[in-house]
Short mmCIF file of C-alpha atoms in Angstrom, two decimals:
data_model
loop_
_atom_site.label_atom_id
_atom_site.label_comp_id
_atom_site.label_asym_id
_atom_site.label_seq_id
_atom_site.Cartn_x
_atom_site.Cartn_y
_atom_site.Cartn_z
CA MET A 1 -0.12 0.06 0.11
CA PRO A 2 1.60 3.50 -0.96
CA PHE A 3 2.37 5.64 1.82
CA VAL A 4 0.67 9.05 1.88
CA GLY A 5 2.79 12.16 1.88
CA LEU A 6 2.64 14.37 4.79
CA ALA A 7 5.25 17.15 4.10
CA GLN A 8 8.32 18.37 2.39
CA PHE A 9 10.84 20.63 3.21
CA PHE A 10 13.71 22.34 1.13
CA ARG A 11 17.01 23.88 2.80
CA ARG A 12 16.56 26.84 0.58
CA ASP A 13 13.24 27.74 2.28
CA ILE A 14 14.25 26.73 5.80
CA PRO A 15 17.99 27.62 6.44
CA GLY A 16 18.17 26.02 9.85
CA LEU A 17 16.89 22.52 8.50
CA ALA A 18 19.55 19.62 9.10
CA CYS A 19 21.56 18.34 6.34
CA GLY A 20 20.57 14.75 5.55
CA PRO A 21 23.01 11.99 4.07
CA ASP A 22 25.71 13.14 1.51
CA GLY A 23 24.44 16.87 2.01
CA ALA A 24 20.85 16.00 1.15
CA ASP A 25 18.81 19.24 1.08
CA LEU A 26 15.20 17.93 0.91
CA VAL A 27 13.42 16.22 3.43
CA GLN A 28 10.30 14.11 2.93
CA LEU A 29 7.95 12.79 5.67
CA PHE A 30 5.35 9.70 4.72
CA ARG A 31 2.90 7.78 6.75
CA CYS A 32 1.04 4.66 6.33
CA PRO A 33 -2.42 5.27 5.59
CA PHE A 34 -3.50 2.39 8.05
CA THR A 35 -3.00 1.68 11.52
CA HIS A 36 -1.14 -1.70 12.36
CA GLY A 37 -1.44 -3.99 15.59
CA PRO A 38 -3.61 -4.25 18.38
CA TYR A 39 -2.32 -0.41 19.70
CA LEU A 40 -3.40 1.04 16.43
CA GLU A 41 0.41 1.96 15.72
CA ARG A 42 1.24 4.34 12.97
CA ARG A 43 4.39 3.69 10.39
CA TYR A 44 6.33 6.61 9.24
CA ARG A 45 9.18 6.97 6.61
CA LEU A 46 11.72 9.67 6.16
CA ARG A 47 13.31 10.32 3.06
CA TRP A 48 16.12 12.50 2.27
CA ARG A 49 16.95 13.53 -1.38
CA GLN A 50 19.05 16.03 -3.52
CA ALA A 51 16.67 18.71 -4.33
CA GLY A 52 18.56 19.47 -7.74
CA GLN A 53 18.64 15.88 -8.71
CA THR A 54 14.65 15.53 -8.05
CA GLU A 55 13.76 18.66 -9.79
CA GLN A 56 15.73 17.62 -13.02
CA ALA A 57 14.38 13.86 -12.93
CA GLU A 58 13.48 12.53 -16.34
CA ARG A 59 10.60 10.47 -15.10
CA PHE A 60 7.93 10.78 -13.08
CA LEU A 61 4.79 8.82 -12.12
CA ALA A 62 2.13 9.51 -14.75
CA ASP A 63 -0.63 8.22 -12.67
CA PRO A 64 0.28 8.95 -8.74
CA PRO A 65 -0.63 6.37 -6.36
CA HIS A 66 -4.30 5.98 -5.48
CA VAL A 67 -5.12 6.38 -1.79
CA PRO A 68 -7.53 3.71 -0.63
CA LEU A 69 -10.82 4.31 1.01
CA LEU A 70 -10.20 5.39 4.57
CA ARG A 71 -12.10 5.35 7.64
CA TRP A 72 -11.66 8.59 9.01
CA GLU A 73 -11.40 12.02 7.28
CA HIS A 74 -8.40 12.93 9.07
CA GLU A 75 -6.40 10.18 7.71
CA LEU A 76 -5.82 11.98 4.53
CA PRO A 77 -3.99 15.36 4.53
CA GLU A 78 -5.35 18.38 3.17
CA PRO A 79 -2.65 20.08 0.57
CA CYS A 80 -1.27 23.12 1.91
CA VAL A 81 1.19 25.35 0.91
CA LEU A 82 3.83 26.28 3.63
CA HIS A 83 5.01 29.96 4.24
CA PRO A 84 7.94 29.17 6.81
CA GLU A 85 8.41 31.90 9.45
CA GLU A 86 11.33 32.16 11.80
CA VAL A 87 10.40 32.48 15.53
CA ASP A 88 12.20 32.05 18.98
CA THR A 89 11.49 29.19 20.97
CA TYR A 90 12.68 28.26 24.35
CA PRO A 91 12.78 24.77 26.21
CA TRP A 92 9.98 23.28 27.88
CA ALA A 93 10.13 24.21 31.62
CA GLU A 94 10.06 20.80 33.56
CA GLY A 95 12.21 18.15 34.96
CA ASP A 96 15.86 19.19 34.04
CA THR A 97 14.98 20.82 30.73
CA LEU A 98 16.05 24.09 32.43
CA PRO A 99 17.88 24.73 35.63
CA ALA A 100 15.64 24.60 38.73
CA SER A 101 16.07 28.17 39.69
CA LEU A 102 15.04 29.35 36.25
CA ILE A 103 11.89 27.13 36.61
CA ALA A 104 11.19 28.81 40.04
CA ARG A 105 11.43 32.25 38.70
CA ILE A 106 9.14 31.21 35.64
CA ASP A 107 6.61 29.87 38.36
CA GLU A 108 6.84 33.09 40.27
CA TRP A 109 6.31 35.27 36.89
CA GLU A 110 3.23 33.07 36.13
CA ASP A 111 1.84 33.47 39.55
CA ALA A 112 2.23 37.39 39.49
CA GLN A 113 0.47 37.10 35.86
CA ILE A 114 -2.64 35.25 37.32
CA ALA A 115 -2.86 37.78 40.19
CA GLU A 116 -2.79 40.65 37.67
CA HIS A 117 -5.03 39.44 34.68
CA GLY A 118 -6.83 36.45 36.02
CA PRO A 119 -7.42 33.19 34.52
CA ASP A 120 -6.62 34.44 30.93
CA ALA A 121 -3.07 35.56 31.96
CA PRO A 122 -0.23 34.66 29.71
CA ASN A 123 1.88 31.93 30.93
CA TYR A 124 5.32 30.46 29.86
CA GLN A 125 4.37 26.94 28.45
CA SER A 126 1.77 28.18 25.99
CA ASP A 127 2.49 31.79 25.25
CA LEU A 128 6.29 32.05 25.23
CA SER A 129 8.15 28.87 24.79
CA ILE A 130 7.00 26.65 22.06
CA PRO A 131 4.28 27.49 19.60
CA PRO A 132 1.76 24.87 18.27
CA GLY A 133 1.45 23.39 14.96
CA TRP A 134 3.95 22.01 12.24
CA ARG A 135 7.65 23.43 13.11
CA VAL A 136 11.35 22.53 11.84
CA GLY A 137 13.83 22.43 14.72
CA GLY A 138 13.48 24.12 18.05
CA PHE A 139 12.54 22.52 21.25
CA PRO A 140 10.00 19.38 21.57
CA SER A 141 6.84 20.00 23.86
CA TRP A 142 6.23 17.33 26.70
CA ALA A 143 2.49 18.39 27.68
CA SER A 144 1.44 14.53 27.48
CA THR A 145 4.40 12.49 28.54
CA GLY A 146 6.88 14.91 30.41
CA PRO A 147 10.40 15.26 29.53
CA MET A 148 12.14 12.16 27.79
CA SER A 149 15.77 11.47 26.81
CA ILE A 150 15.78 10.57 23.33
CA ASP A 151 19.01 8.75 22.09
CA CYS A 152 20.09 7.15 18.87
CA ALA A 153 19.45 3.41 18.88
CA SER A 154 22.82 2.91 16.75
CA CYS A 155 25.24 5.18 18.64
CA ALA A 156 23.48 6.43 22.01
CA THR A 157 24.03 10.00 20.83
CA PRO A 158 21.40 12.33 22.02
CA MET A 159 19.20 12.96 19.09
CA ARG A 160 17.92 16.37 17.66
CA LEU A 161 14.79 17.39 16.84
CA LEU A 162 14.03 17.60 13.32
CA LEU A 163 10.41 18.05 12.70
CA THR A 164 7.25 18.48 14.70
CA ALA A 165 3.83 17.68 13.21
CA GLU A 166 0.53 18.60 14.91
CA GLY A 167 -3.10 18.52 13.90
CA HIS A 168 -3.55 22.17 15.17
CA GLU A 169 -2.02 25.24 14.24
CA MET A 170 -3.53 27.18 17.00
CA ASP A 171 -5.70 26.08 19.90
CA ALA A 172 -7.21 27.63 23.17
CA GLY A 173 -3.75 28.12 24.93
CA SER A 174 -1.91 29.51 22.16
CA HIS A 175 -3.44 32.90 21.89
CA SER A 176 0.03 34.72 21.34
CA TRP A 177 0.72 32.61 18.32
CA VAL A 178 -2.46 33.20 16.59
CA PRO A 179 -1.41 35.30 13.45
CA LEU A 180 -2.72 38.91 13.54
CA GLU A 181 -4.97 38.31 10.49
CA ASP A 182 -6.67 35.38 11.80
CA ARG A 183 -7.18 36.94 15.30
CA ASP A 184 -10.00 38.84 16.89
CA PRO A 185 -7.76 40.95 19.21
CA PRO A 186 -10.49 41.50 22.35
CA LEU A 187 -10.94 37.75 22.33
CA ARG A 188 -8.86 34.82 23.67
CA GLY A 189 -8.47 31.24 23.17
CA LYS A 190 -10.26 29.29 19.98
CA ALA A 191 -13.14 32.14 20.20
CA SER A 192 -10.41 34.73 18.92
CA ILE A 193 -9.79 32.42 15.85
CA ARG A 194 -11.45 33.91 12.94
CA GLY A 195 -12.30 31.20 10.45
CA GLY A 196 -12.97 28.58 13.14
CA GLN A 197 -11.76 24.90 12.53
CA PHE A 198 -10.63 25.38 9.08
CA VAL A 199 -8.02 27.68 9.91
CA ALA A 200 -7.08 26.23 13.12
CA GLN A 201 -6.62 22.60 11.54
CA PRO A 202 -5.80 23.35 7.82
CA THR A 203 -4.16 19.88 7.22
CA ARG A 204 -7.01 17.99 8.83
CA LEU A 205 -4.15 15.54 10.37
CA ARG A 206 -4.51 14.10 13.78
CA PHE A 207 -1.46 12.34 15.61
CA GLY A 208 -2.49 9.98 18.26
CA ARG A 209 -5.15 11.62 20.70
CA ASP A 210 -4.51 15.10 19.37
CA ARG A 211 -0.67 14.95 20.26
CA ASP A 212 2.59 16.03 18.74
CA LEU A 213 4.47 13.82 16.39
CA HIS A 214 8.15 14.54 16.84
CA VAL A 215 10.73 13.42 14.41
CA PHE A 216 14.33 12.99 15.92
CA ILE A 217 17.55 12.32 14.00
CA CYS A 218 21.20 11.54 15.04
CA PRO A 219 23.31 14.30 14.60
CA ALA A 220 26.22 12.13 14.40
CA ASP A 221 25.25 10.28 11.58
CA PRO A 222 22.13 11.09 9.43
CA GLU A 223 21.99 7.72 7.89
CA HIS A 224 21.14 6.40 11.53
CA GLU A 225 17.44 5.35 11.82
CA PRO A 226 14.96 8.46 12.96
CA ARG A 227 12.82 8.20 15.95
CA TRP A 228 9.20 9.07 16.02
CA VAL A 229 7.71 10.12 19.27
CA LEU A 230 4.41 11.24 20.47
CA THR A 231 3.86 13.62 23.32
#
């Protein structure tokens, strides 16, 4: 059964994109359209290519692979054009992801924000550290699992986050990340999103129970197998 294409990125569009084997500058992410086993596991594939060779290929499939009849709408992605934007992100504040003294300062700041602004006060995790949605590089979010050590199965090197895929580009806790053109400024959370669900979930995809799919690669050798982590 052919895999479904989820995303492809060129380094010319994303300067921070990691290099693949032999300097590959195009990365593609695929997913099997069906689940497997008693735990409904997903199977993914990461493919690195040379953009120049791909774009100059003499032969392309005249008839693209046909996707089978799927059970759920969110199994098949809605085609989207990416407009990458570079933002500053900061580590998830839990466990040993940051010094304990700094996490304590963040907690104090959040308490002060709640005292001043009430339940709609901004907080570090949702409004400042890691944006929702699809992103390349940066830091992983650990909302569902708590921080985890992700090491290469081949050489035990700590792995690098290549890509995060998520079903929603914005949610009730990400007011500060909603693009200005999609936001009703006086409102917060989902109520502030102009355009509703289509704007909040443009790809139609879901990962696990509305989790983040983190794709990790080995910085020591890009030919080592990537790891897929749902958080």
